[in-house]
Amino acid sequence: MSFDDDLLGEVTRGARALVLCPDVRGQSYEFDAEERLAEACGLAEAIGVVLGEARIVTIRSIRPATLFGAGQVQDLKSACEQFECDLVIVDGPLSPIQQRNLETELKRKVIDRTGLILEIFGERAATAEGRLQVELAHLDYQQSRLVRSWTHLERQRGGFGFLGGPGETQIEADRRMIRQRMGRLRKELEQVRKTRSLHRARRGRAPWPVIALVGYTNAGKSTLFNRLSGAEVMAEDLLFATLDPTMRAIALPGVEKAILSDTVGFISDLPTQLVAAFRATLEEVTAADVIVHVRDISNPSNSAQDKQVRAVLADLGVIDGEDGESLIPIVECWNKSDLLDQATSEELAASAQARDDVVLLSAISGEGVEDLAEQLSAMLTAGAQVYELSLPLSDGKRIAWLHAHGEVLSESESEDEGKGPSRKMAVRLNPKEWGQYQRL
């Protein structure tokens, strides 16, 4: 087994899995057990695993060695045989010891929630940056599990001559290799982060506003992105269908051009390794002029999902943690209205109309998407003022810029004494456009 072989391929596509949702007595959860189990099954299906059996396992007290009690472990072993499962997925964190002991008892591959999400990210990452981030997260996760995965390496390398001594164990050498590789990856990612900062700065100087789509995974962000932009980004009924940020130019009423950004979906209990590794990707959100929070309003857990998304935005500094106020304008997009019954749809439509920061729509059918476009346009042009400007006719650069990026209300030519022919213009510009005009 090579150094890289053990990092990837934890899960085999088409493997038949037993999916378990531990429900620890006395422990509070954002989602109830049935919803957590359904999400775990969705994660498994997203990586191409076949569901053999899914069940909630109530745990009175956590066993340090196996998580589950001895009797429960035997029941799980029987279930694996009954449903012909060769993989066990535990929707929760497992220590390396628990994972190793469960594999020994069940005689099957065991993977926890963190490992499963890492597998999905490893398969879906398409850009060089995404692959770097995934590899860093994999290494961070694996370095504590060498005892479990690499027991065949528990031997010592001999020294050389009389000065060699007992040598270092192979595991210690491999841990050192992992640390060195992680150091190189962090340097590469830091360079990527600097490059992205330069790109954001360049976009900041550009005249086009940026709109970022955020939301819980599988809320319909990519479908809405495709609907607004006419692009063909992967949009499937899968968790984490989108990993790498995608940007497209779109036109809105009164806004000739805006940049629409599709981002990675949020999820509860995201592995800490990925929170750190994907921070550069999520930082795109902090540079947006408007954030569109896409919510699957048909999902019974949409309120809990909303809390998770807002918590991540607070971590990014977008939302003030003290008073919950957003530093960037946010419009809530209540998506998947086509899945609602008529009574619920009418009730939510009335609630949305009563607020100026909510739009009810269906990205799949297109109903309500025009309302969202109007709302975004209003938010992007809020604070716009009319400026009376007089420019020399020879200043074609500024005149063309105003026509391209502002709303020209009137213009006329005149002869200014001592200054030659000029063009007088009344132009409506928002604060960002006015700042950009002054820098021309």
Tab-separated table of C-alpha atoms in Angstrom:
chain	number	residue	atom	x	y	z
A	1	MET	CA	0.000	0.000	0.000
A	2	SER	CA	1.510	3.345	-1.016
A	3	PHE	CA	1.483	6.544	0.990
A	4	ASP	CA	-1.353	8.063	-1.075
A	5	ASP	CA	-3.385	4.881	-1.541
A	6	ASP	CA	-4.504	4.836	2.062
A	7	LEU	CA	-5.668	8.439	2.029
A	8	LEU	CA	-8.284	7.995	-0.659
A	9	GLY	CA	-10.690	5.253	-1.577
A	10	GLU	CA	-12.109	4.730	1.917
A	11	VAL	CA	-15.490	4.153	0.320
A	12	THR	CA	-16.087	2.049	-2.772
A	13	ARG	CA	-18.840	3.111	-5.172
A	14	GLY	CA	-21.626	0.579	-5.223
A	15	ALA	CA	-20.750	-0.750	-1.752
A	16	ARG	CA	-23.769	-1.854	0.270
A	17	ALA	CA	-23.931	0.074	3.532
A	18	LEU	CA	-25.505	-0.059	6.950
A	19	VAL	CA	-26.133	3.586	7.930
A	20	LEU	CA	-26.335	4.310	11.657
A	21	CYS	CA	-27.478	7.462	13.428
A	22	PRO	CA	-26.323	7.425	17.081
A	23	ASP	CA	-28.835	9.138	19.377
A	24	VAL	CA	-27.108	9.795	22.703
A	25	ARG	CA	-29.446	10.248	25.659
A	26	GLY	CA	-29.126	13.676	27.270
A	27	GLN	CA	-27.325	15.187	24.299
A	28	SER	CA	-29.042	18.057	22.468
A	29	TYR	CA	-29.221	18.112	18.667
A	30	GLU	CA	-30.260	20.792	16.181
A	31	PHE	CA	-32.146	18.159	14.142
A	32	ASP	CA	-34.188	15.235	15.411
A	33	ALA	CA	-32.938	11.681	14.904
A	34	GLU	CA	-35.106	10.929	11.857
A	35	GLU	CA	-33.889	14.058	10.061
A	36	ARG	CA	-30.254	13.319	10.905
A	37	LEU	CA	-30.642	9.763	9.637
A	38	ALA	CA	-32.202	11.018	6.386
A	39	GLU	CA	-29.288	13.427	5.891
A	40	ALA	CA	-26.765	10.640	6.552
A	41	CYS	CA	-28.482	8.502	3.913
A	42	GLY	CA	-28.310	11.440	1.505
A	43	LEU	CA	-24.577	11.783	2.125
A	44	ALA	CA	-24.104	8.063	1.481
A	45	GLU	CA	-26.076	8.213	-1.759
A	46	ALA	CA	-24.068	11.267	-2.852
A	47	ILE	CA	-20.936	9.102	-2.968
A	48	GLY	CA	-22.652	6.254	-4.832
A	49	VAL	CA	-23.179	3.935	-1.857
A	50	VAL	CA	-26.158	1.543	-1.940
A	51	LEU	CA	-28.337	1.695	1.183
A	52	GLY	CA	-28.763	-1.757	2.660
A	53	GLU	CA	-30.285	-0.706	5.959
A	54	ALA	CA	-30.589	2.546	7.930
A	55	ARG	CA	-31.416	2.766	11.611
A	56	ILE	CA	-31.298	5.006	14.670
A	57	VAL	CA	-29.273	3.550	17.561
A	58	THR	CA	-30.115	4.904	21.005
A	59	ILE	CA	-27.059	5.178	23.251
A	60	ARG	CA	-27.511	5.536	27.001
A	61	SER	CA	-23.818	6.110	27.670
A	62	ILE	CA	-20.946	6.357	25.204
A	63	ARG	CA	-18.480	3.453	25.351
A	64	PRO	CA	-14.919	4.786	24.852
A	65	ALA	CA	-13.845	1.580	23.086
A	66	THR	CA	-16.700	1.087	20.594
A	67	LEU	CA	-19.221	3.954	21.079
A	68	PHE	CA	-22.026	1.364	21.162
A	69	GLY	CA	-22.716	-1.184	23.885
A	70	ALA	CA	-21.561	-4.800	23.536
A	71	GLY	CA	-25.090	-6.045	22.815
A	72	GLN	CA	-25.649	-3.317	20.222
A	73	VAL	CA	-22.398	-4.234	18.479
A	74	GLN	CA	-23.587	-7.826	18.159
A	75	ASP	CA	-26.938	-6.636	16.795
A	76	LEU	CA	-25.099	-4.504	14.222
A	77	LYS	CA	-22.973	-7.488	13.229
A	78	SER	CA	-26.141	-9.529	12.652
A	79	ALA	CA	-27.682	-6.664	10.650
A	80	CYS	CA	-24.596	-6.504	8.420
A	81	GLU	CA	-24.952	-10.194	7.661
A	82	GLN	CA	-28.733	-10.037	7.223
A	83	PHE	CA	-28.642	-7.106	4.777
A	84	GLU	CA	-25.344	-8.166	3.173
A	85	CYS	CA	-23.612	-4.907	4.036
A	86	ASP	CA	-19.858	-4.619	3.561
A	87	LEU	CA	-19.642	-1.028	4.800
A	88	VAL	CA	-20.858	0.626	8.030
A	89	ILE	CA	-21.419	4.400	8.108
A	90	VAL	CA	-21.766	6.080	11.522
A	91	ASP	CA	-23.352	9.544	11.382
A	92	GLY	CA	-21.136	11.067	14.022
A	93	PRO	CA	-17.503	11.339	15.067
A	94	LEU	CA	-15.545	8.188	15.868
A	95	SER	CA	-12.201	8.186	17.629
A	96	PRO	CA	-9.446	6.168	15.915
A	97	ILE	CA	-9.735	3.520	18.659
A	98	GLN	CA	-13.526	3.252	18.264
A	99	GLN	CA	-13.196	2.980	14.501
A	100	ARG	CA	-10.519	0.270	14.734
A	101	ASN	CA	-12.417	-1.741	17.366
A	102	LEU	CA	-15.693	-1.569	15.425
A	103	GLU	CA	-13.943	-2.796	12.284
A	104	THR	CA	-12.450	-5.664	14.272
A	105	GLU	CA	-15.805	-6.629	15.816
A	106	LEU	CA	-17.939	-6.161	12.696
A	107	LYS	CA	-15.256	-7.414	10.279
A	108	ARG	CA	-16.233	-4.643	7.871
A	109	LYS	CA	-14.993	-1.231	6.823
A	110	VAL	CA	-16.333	1.448	9.206
A	111	ILE	CA	-16.380	5.155	8.346
A	112	ASP	CA	-17.671	8.108	10.355
A	113	ARG	CA	-19.410	11.292	9.231
A	114	THR	CA	-16.161	13.211	8.806
A	115	GLY	CA	-14.622	10.495	6.651
A	116	LEU	CA	-17.756	10.272	4.511
A	117	ILE	CA	-17.896	14.021	3.847
A	118	LEU	CA	-14.188	13.995	3.024
A	119	GLU	CA	-14.848	11.256	0.470
A	120	ILE	CA	-17.561	13.337	-1.190
A	121	PHE	CA	-15.345	16.401	-1.302
A	122	GLY	CA	-12.456	14.333	-2.649
A	123	GLU	CA	-14.575	13.033	-5.516
A	124	ARG	CA	-16.269	16.341	-6.418
A	125	ALA	CA	-13.419	18.865	-6.155
A	126	ALA	CA	-12.700	19.952	-9.722
A	127	THR	CA	-10.301	22.889	-9.477
A	128	ALA	CA	-6.654	22.757	-8.453
A	129	GLU	CA	-7.533	24.791	-5.360
A	130	GLY	CA	-10.331	22.428	-4.405
A	131	ARG	CA	-8.064	19.406	-4.722
A	132	LEU	CA	-5.404	21.068	-2.557
A	133	GLN	CA	-7.987	21.831	0.119
A	134	VAL	CA	-9.367	18.290	0.064
A	135	GLU	CA	-5.920	16.718	0.300
A	136	LEU	CA	-5.032	18.932	3.249
A	137	ALA	CA	-8.236	17.956	5.029
A	138	HIS	CA	-7.619	14.258	4.277
A	139	LEU	CA	-4.094	14.428	5.681
A	140	ASP	CA	-5.261	16.236	8.805
A	141	TYR	CA	-7.910	13.562	9.348
A	142	GLN	CA	-5.649	10.619	8.579
A	143	GLN	CA	-2.621	11.554	10.658
A	144	SER	CA	-4.426	10.612	13.870
A	145	ARG	CA	-5.554	7.298	12.380
A	146	LEU	CA	-2.282	5.758	11.319
A	147	VAL	CA	-2.537	3.217	14.132
A	148	ARG	CA	-5.855	2.072	12.673
A	149	SER	CA	-5.064	2.175	8.986
A	150	TRP	CA	-1.387	1.418	8.808
A	151	THR	CA	-0.806	-1.355	11.376
A	152	HIS	CA	1.315	-3.128	8.759
A	153	LEU	CA	3.837	-0.313	9.194
A	154	GLU	CA	4.415	-0.856	12.912
A	155	ARG	CA	8.004	-1.922	12.550
A	156	GLN	CA	11.296	-0.207	13.122
A	157	ARG	CA	13.820	0.902	10.575
A	158	GLY	CA	17.305	-0.181	11.549
A	159	GLY	CA	20.052	2.376	12.011
A	160	PHE	CA	23.324	2.513	10.148
A	161	GLY	CA	26.543	1.273	11.776
A	162	PHE	CA	27.130	1.917	15.443
A	163	LEU	CA	25.369	5.319	15.460
A	164	GLY	CA	22.059	4.110	14.098
A	165	GLY	CA	20.404	3.151	17.347
A	166	PRO	CA	17.011	1.471	17.310
A	167	GLY	CA	15.759	3.743	14.517
A	168	GLU	CA	12.300	5.317	14.213
A	169	THR	CA	9.136	3.341	13.688
A	170	GLN	CA	7.620	3.431	10.211
A	171	ILE	CA	4.510	5.138	11.633
A	172	GLU	CA	6.630	7.936	13.083
A	173	ALA	CA	8.334	8.360	9.714
A	174	ASP	CA	4.993	8.482	7.933
A	175	ARG	CA	3.624	11.008	10.422
A	176	ARG	CA	6.648	13.159	9.641
A	177	MET	CA	5.974	12.751	5.903
A	178	ILE	CA	2.363	13.823	6.449
A	179	ARG	CA	3.407	16.900	8.441
A	180	GLN	CA	5.856	17.895	5.722
A	181	ARG	CA	3.250	17.414	3.004
A	182	MET	CA	0.688	19.434	5.003
A	183	GLY	CA	3.227	22.223	5.372
A	184	ARG	CA	3.733	22.363	1.609
A	185	LEU	CA	-0.024	22.301	0.992
A	186	ARG	CA	-0.599	25.176	3.421
A	187	LYS	CA	2.010	27.259	1.591
A	188	GLU	CA	0.340	26.496	-1.754
A	189	LEU	CA	-3.092	27.343	-0.337
A	190	GLU	CA	-1.767	30.583	1.117
A	191	GLN	CA	-0.601	31.505	-2.371
A	192	VAL	CA	-4.050	30.597	-3.712
A	193	ARG	CA	-5.612	32.779	-1.018
A	194	LYS	CA	-3.413	35.712	-2.022
A	195	THR	CA	-4.335	35.175	-5.668
A	196	ARG	CA	-8.053	35.111	-4.800
A	197	SER	CA	-7.602	38.309	-2.762
A	198	LEU	CA	-6.043	39.977	-5.801
A	199	HIS	CA	-8.927	38.773	-7.963
A	200	ARG	CA	-11.432	40.130	-5.428
A	201	ALA	CA	-9.589	43.440	-5.331
A	202	ARG	CA	-9.678	43.574	-9.127
A	203	ARG	CA	-13.415	42.832	-9.092
A	204	GLY	CA	-13.812	45.500	-6.412
A	205	ARG	CA	-12.293	48.043	-8.785
A	206	ALA	CA	-14.488	46.754	-11.592
A	207	PRO	CA	-17.886	48.393	-11.976
A	208	TRP	CA	-19.930	45.236	-11.471
A	209	PRO	CA	-21.587	44.243	-8.191
A	210	VAL	CA	-21.176	40.691	-6.852
A	211	ILE	CA	-24.102	38.509	-5.729
A	212	ALA	CA	-23.253	35.376	-3.707
A	213	LEU	CA	-25.610	32.417	-3.376
A	214	VAL	CA	-25.342	30.658	-0.016
A	215	GLY	CA	-27.442	28.032	1.698
A	216	TYR	CA	-27.639	24.582	3.181
A	217	THR	CA	-26.506	21.797	0.907
A	218	ASN	CA	-29.155	20.662	-1.601
A	219	ALA	CA	-31.253	23.803	-1.066
A	220	GLY	CA	-31.284	24.451	-4.829
A	221	LYS	CA	-28.493	27.033	-5.206
A	222	SER	CA	-27.070	25.590	-8.422
A	223	THR	CA	-30.517	25.241	-10.005
A	224	LEU	CA	-31.207	28.900	-9.200
A	225	PHE	CA	-27.724	29.830	-10.464
A	226	ASN	CA	-28.470	28.115	-13.778
A	227	ARG	CA	-31.907	29.759	-13.976
A	228	LEU	CA	-30.492	33.274	-13.441
A	229	SER	CA	-27.339	32.924	-15.532
A	230	GLY	CA	-28.269	30.440	-18.246
A	231	ALA	CA	-25.245	28.347	-17.242
A	232	GLU	CA	-25.138	24.567	-16.939
A	233	VAL	CA	-23.540	24.034	-13.546
A	234	MET	CA	-24.051	20.536	-12.102
A	235	ALA	CA	-27.409	20.692	-10.339
A	236	GLU	CA	-28.672	17.382	-9.013
A	237	ASP	CA	-30.743	16.191	-6.085
A	238	LEU	CA	-27.551	15.313	-4.216
A	239	LEU	CA	-25.824	16.694	-1.159
A	240	PHE	CA	-22.710	18.681	-2.119
A	241	ALA	CA	-23.400	18.681	-5.862
A	242	THR	CA	-21.352	21.919	-5.977
A	243	LEU	CA	-17.956	22.276	-4.310
A	244	ASP	CA	-15.910	24.742	-6.320
A	245	PRO	CA	-17.122	28.356	-6.596
A	246	THR	CA	-18.519	29.263	-10.008
A	247	MET	CA	-19.110	32.784	-11.312
A	248	ARG	CA	-21.155	34.091	-14.221
A	249	ALA	CA	-22.195	37.529	-15.452
A	250	ILE	CA	-25.941	38.227	-15.365
A	251	ALA	CA	-28.182	41.167	-16.258
A	252	LEU	CA	-30.837	42.528	-13.901
A	253	PRO	CA	-33.522	45.212	-14.353
A	254	GLY	CA	-31.666	48.540	-14.191
A	255	VAL	CA	-28.327	46.770	-13.646
A	256	GLU	CA	-26.546	46.079	-16.905
A	257	LYS	CA	-24.103	43.560	-15.433
A	258	ALA	CA	-23.607	41.780	-12.112
A	259	ILE	CA	-21.420	38.828	-11.108
A	260	LEU	CA	-23.335	35.841	-9.689
A	261	SER	CA	-21.330	33.426	-7.519
A	262	ASP	CA	-22.390	29.886	-6.588
A	263	THR	CA	-20.715	28.558	-3.423
A	264	VAL	CA	-20.309	25.278	-1.557
A	265	GLY	CA	-23.340	24.249	0.486
A	266	PHE	CA	-23.250	24.403	4.271
A	267	ILE	CA	-24.057	21.421	6.472
A	268	SER	CA	-24.409	20.705	10.165
A	269	ASP	CA	-21.375	19.275	11.958
A	270	LEU	CA	-19.043	20.079	9.088
A	271	PRO	CA	-15.668	18.468	9.845
A	272	THR	CA	-13.318	20.952	11.480
A	273	GLN	CA	-10.669	19.995	8.934
A	274	LEU	CA	-12.917	21.209	6.121
A	275	VAL	CA	-13.998	24.400	7.888
A	276	ALA	CA	-10.348	25.455	7.926
A	277	ALA	CA	-9.408	24.029	4.533
A	278	PHE	CA	-12.335	25.592	2.653
A	279	ARG	CA	-12.149	29.002	4.275
A	280	ALA	CA	-10.558	30.466	1.139
A	281	THR	CA	-13.568	29.306	-0.877
A	282	LEU	CA	-16.084	30.708	1.603
A	283	GLU	CA	-14.208	34.024	1.770
A	284	GLU	CA	-15.790	34.827	-1.609
A	285	VAL	CA	-18.988	35.485	0.332
A	286	THR	CA	-17.356	38.252	2.375
A	287	ALA	CA	-16.613	40.240	-0.806
A	288	ALA	CA	-20.227	40.162	-2.070
A	289	ASP	CA	-22.427	43.239	-2.406
A	290	VAL	CA	-25.575	41.165	-1.801
A	291	ILE	CA	-26.008	37.668	-0.382
A	292	VAL	CA	-28.879	35.443	-1.521
A	293	HIS	CA	-29.638	32.880	1.187
A	294	VAL	CA	-31.358	29.998	-0.617
A	295	ARG	CA	-33.584	27.928	1.685
A	296	ASP	CA	-35.406	24.706	0.875
A	297	ILE	CA	-38.704	25.897	2.305
A	298	SER	CA	-40.305	22.488	1.669
A	299	ASN	CA	-37.865	20.779	4.059
A	300	PRO	CA	-39.315	20.263	7.562
A	301	SER	CA	-35.852	21.086	8.967
A	302	ASN	CA	-35.489	24.394	7.121
A	303	SER	CA	-35.486	26.452	10.353
A	304	ALA	CA	-32.630	24.390	11.810
A	305	GLN	CA	-30.793	24.622	8.475
A	306	ASP	CA	-31.249	28.401	8.552
A	307	LYS	CA	-29.559	28.514	11.979
A	308	GLN	CA	-26.627	26.487	10.659
A	309	VAL	CA	-26.119	28.807	7.685
A	310	ARG	CA	-26.325	31.935	9.841
A	311	ALA	CA	-23.812	30.414	12.262
A	312	VAL	CA	-21.317	29.902	9.411
A	313	LEU	CA	-21.919	33.457	8.144
A	314	ALA	CA	-21.265	34.717	11.684
A	315	ASP	CA	-17.985	32.761	11.746
A	316	LEU	CA	-17.008	34.456	8.474
A	317	GLY	CA	-17.735	37.865	9.987
A	318	VAL	CA	-20.655	38.546	7.638
A	319	ILE	CA	-23.183	38.566	10.491
A	320	ASP	CA	-22.487	40.387	13.752
A	321	GLY	CA	-22.564	37.660	16.396
A	322	GLU	CA	-23.764	40.036	19.112
A	323	ASP	CA	-26.946	41.418	17.579
A	324	GLY	CA	-27.370	39.121	14.563
A	325	GLU	CA	-27.293	42.023	12.100
A	326	SER	CA	-25.759	41.328	8.717
A	327	LEU	CA	-22.986	43.603	7.505
A	328	ILE	CA	-23.885	42.703	3.903
A	329	PRO	CA	-27.498	42.955	2.628
A	330	ILE	CA	-29.151	39.512	2.609
A	331	VAL	CA	-32.262	38.466	0.701
A	332	GLU	CA	-33.864	35.164	1.678
A	333	CYS	CA	-34.925	32.995	-1.234
A	334	TRP	CA	-37.611	30.514	-0.129
A	335	ASN	CA	-37.033	27.891	-2.801
A	336	LYS	CA	-38.908	24.751	-3.902
A	337	SER	CA	-42.361	26.300	-3.634
A	338	ASP	CA	-43.442	23.776	-6.281
A	339	LEU	CA	-43.208	21.034	-3.619
A	340	LEU	CA	-45.670	22.760	-1.262
A	341	ASP	CA	-49.397	22.105	-1.027
A	342	GLN	CA	-51.659	24.990	-2.027
A	343	ALA	CA	-52.566	26.079	1.507
A	344	THR	CA	-48.960	26.172	2.684
A	345	SER	CA	-47.867	27.931	-0.500
A	346	GLU	CA	-50.489	30.672	-0.045
A	347	GLU	CA	-49.567	31.121	3.610
A	348	LEU	CA	-45.857	31.454	2.841
A	349	ALA	CA	-46.547	33.770	-0.110
A	350	ALA	CA	-48.415	36.107	2.256
A	351	SER	CA	-45.526	35.977	4.744
A	352	ALA	CA	-42.993	36.730	2.008
A	353	GLN	CA	-45.011	39.686	0.687
A	354	ALA	CA	-45.093	41.178	4.186
A	355	ARG	CA	-41.289	41.352	4.220
A	356	ASP	CA	-38.943	43.239	1.910
A	357	ASP	CA	-36.082	40.747	2.226
A	358	VAL	CA	-37.873	37.508	1.243
A	359	VAL	CA	-38.885	36.047	-2.138
A	360	LEU	CA	-40.881	32.804	-2.539
A	361	LEU	CA	-39.978	30.972	-5.730
A	362	SER	CA	-39.295	27.710	-7.506
A	363	ALA	CA	-35.921	27.598	-9.238
A	364	ILE	CA	-36.931	24.437	-11.096
A	365	SER	CA	-40.106	25.932	-12.639
A	366	GLY	CA	-38.985	29.565	-12.742
A	367	GLU	CA	-42.012	30.860	-10.822
A	368	GLY	CA	-40.983	33.858	-8.708
A	369	VAL	CA	-37.489	34.172	-10.231
A	370	GLU	CA	-38.419	37.510	-11.859
A	371	ASP	CA	-39.473	38.786	-8.420
A	372	LEU	CA	-36.033	37.853	-7.112
A	373	ALA	CA	-34.358	39.689	-9.991
A	374	GLU	CA	-36.414	42.812	-9.196
A	375	GLN	CA	-35.526	42.530	-5.504
A	376	LEU	CA	-31.806	42.184	-6.264
A	377	SER	CA	-31.955	45.146	-8.605
A	378	ALA	CA	-33.619	47.273	-5.914
A	379	MET	CA	-30.991	46.291	-3.350
A	380	LEU	CA	-28.075	46.964	-5.691
A	381	THR	CA	-29.389	50.374	-6.722
A	382	ALA	CA	-30.415	51.434	-3.206
A	383	GLY	CA	-28.817	54.720	-2.239
A	384	ALA	CA	-28.344	55.799	-5.839
A	385	GLN	CA	-28.217	59.550	-6.423
A	386	VAL	CA	-28.509	61.795	-9.464
A	387	TYR	CA	-25.284	63.647	-10.271
A	388	GLU	CA	-25.104	66.693	-12.559
A	389	LEU	CA	-21.827	66.433	-14.470
A	390	SER	CA	-20.120	68.559	-17.105
A	391	LEU	CA	-17.404	66.823	-19.107
A	392	PRO	CA	-15.254	67.957	-22.051
A	393	LEU	CA	-16.318	66.276	-25.274
A	394	SER	CA	-12.748	65.049	-25.569
A	395	ASP	CA	-13.159	62.968	-22.383
A	396	GLY	CA	-14.711	60.047	-24.228
A	397	LYS	CA	-13.536	57.543	-21.618
A	398	ARG	CA	-15.643	58.976	-18.782
A	399	ILE	CA	-18.630	59.674	-21.016
A	400	ALA	CA	-18.622	56.086	-22.298
A	401	TRP	CA	-18.208	54.741	-18.743
A	402	LEU	CA	-21.230	56.702	-17.513
A	403	HIS	CA	-23.355	55.369	-20.363
A	404	ALA	CA	-22.194	51.801	-19.687
A	405	HIS	CA	-22.562	51.756	-15.904
A	406	GLY	CA	-24.948	54.516	-14.851
A	407	GLU	CA	-28.479	55.490	-15.726
A	408	VAL	CA	-28.191	58.572	-17.951
A	409	LEU	CA	-31.324	60.653	-17.369
A	410	SER	CA	-30.447	63.544	-19.662
A	411	GLU	CA	-27.515	64.963	-21.615
A	412	SER	CA	-26.837	67.955	-23.799
A	413	GLU	CA	-23.886	69.667	-25.447
A	414	SER	CA	-22.825	73.216	-24.686
A	415	GLU	CA	-19.922	75.577	-25.200
A	416	ASP	CA	-18.172	76.531	-21.967
A	417	GLU	CA	-16.363	79.830	-22.182
A	418	GLY	CA	-12.642	79.209	-22.165
A	419	LYS	CA	-13.077	75.419	-21.894
A	420	GLY	CA	-14.417	74.496	-25.289
A	421	PRO	CA	-17.334	72.167	-26.090
A	422	SER	CA	-18.636	70.044	-23.209
A	423	ARG	CA	-21.365	67.542	-22.463
A	424	LYS	CA	-23.699	68.124	-19.531
A	425	MET	CA	-25.131	64.895	-18.101
A	426	ALA	CA	-27.590	63.933	-15.342
A	427	VAL	CA	-26.648	60.411	-14.267
A	428	ARG	CA	-27.992	58.181	-11.506
A	429	LEU	CA	-25.198	56.252	-9.735
A	430	ASN	CA	-25.112	54.181	-6.570
A	431	PRO	CA	-22.367	54.874	-3.993
A	432	LYS	CA	-20.098	52.118	-5.337
A	433	GLU	CA	-20.425	53.345	-8.933
A	434	TRP	CA	-19.801	56.936	-7.860
A	435	GLY	CA	-16.623	55.869	-6.061
A	436	GLN	CA	-15.457	53.962	-9.141
A	437	TYR	CA	-16.212	56.951	-11.373
A	438	GLN	CA	-14.123	59.223	-9.172
A	439	ARG	CA	-11.172	56.844	-9.499
A	440	LEU	CA	-11.236	56.959	-13.323
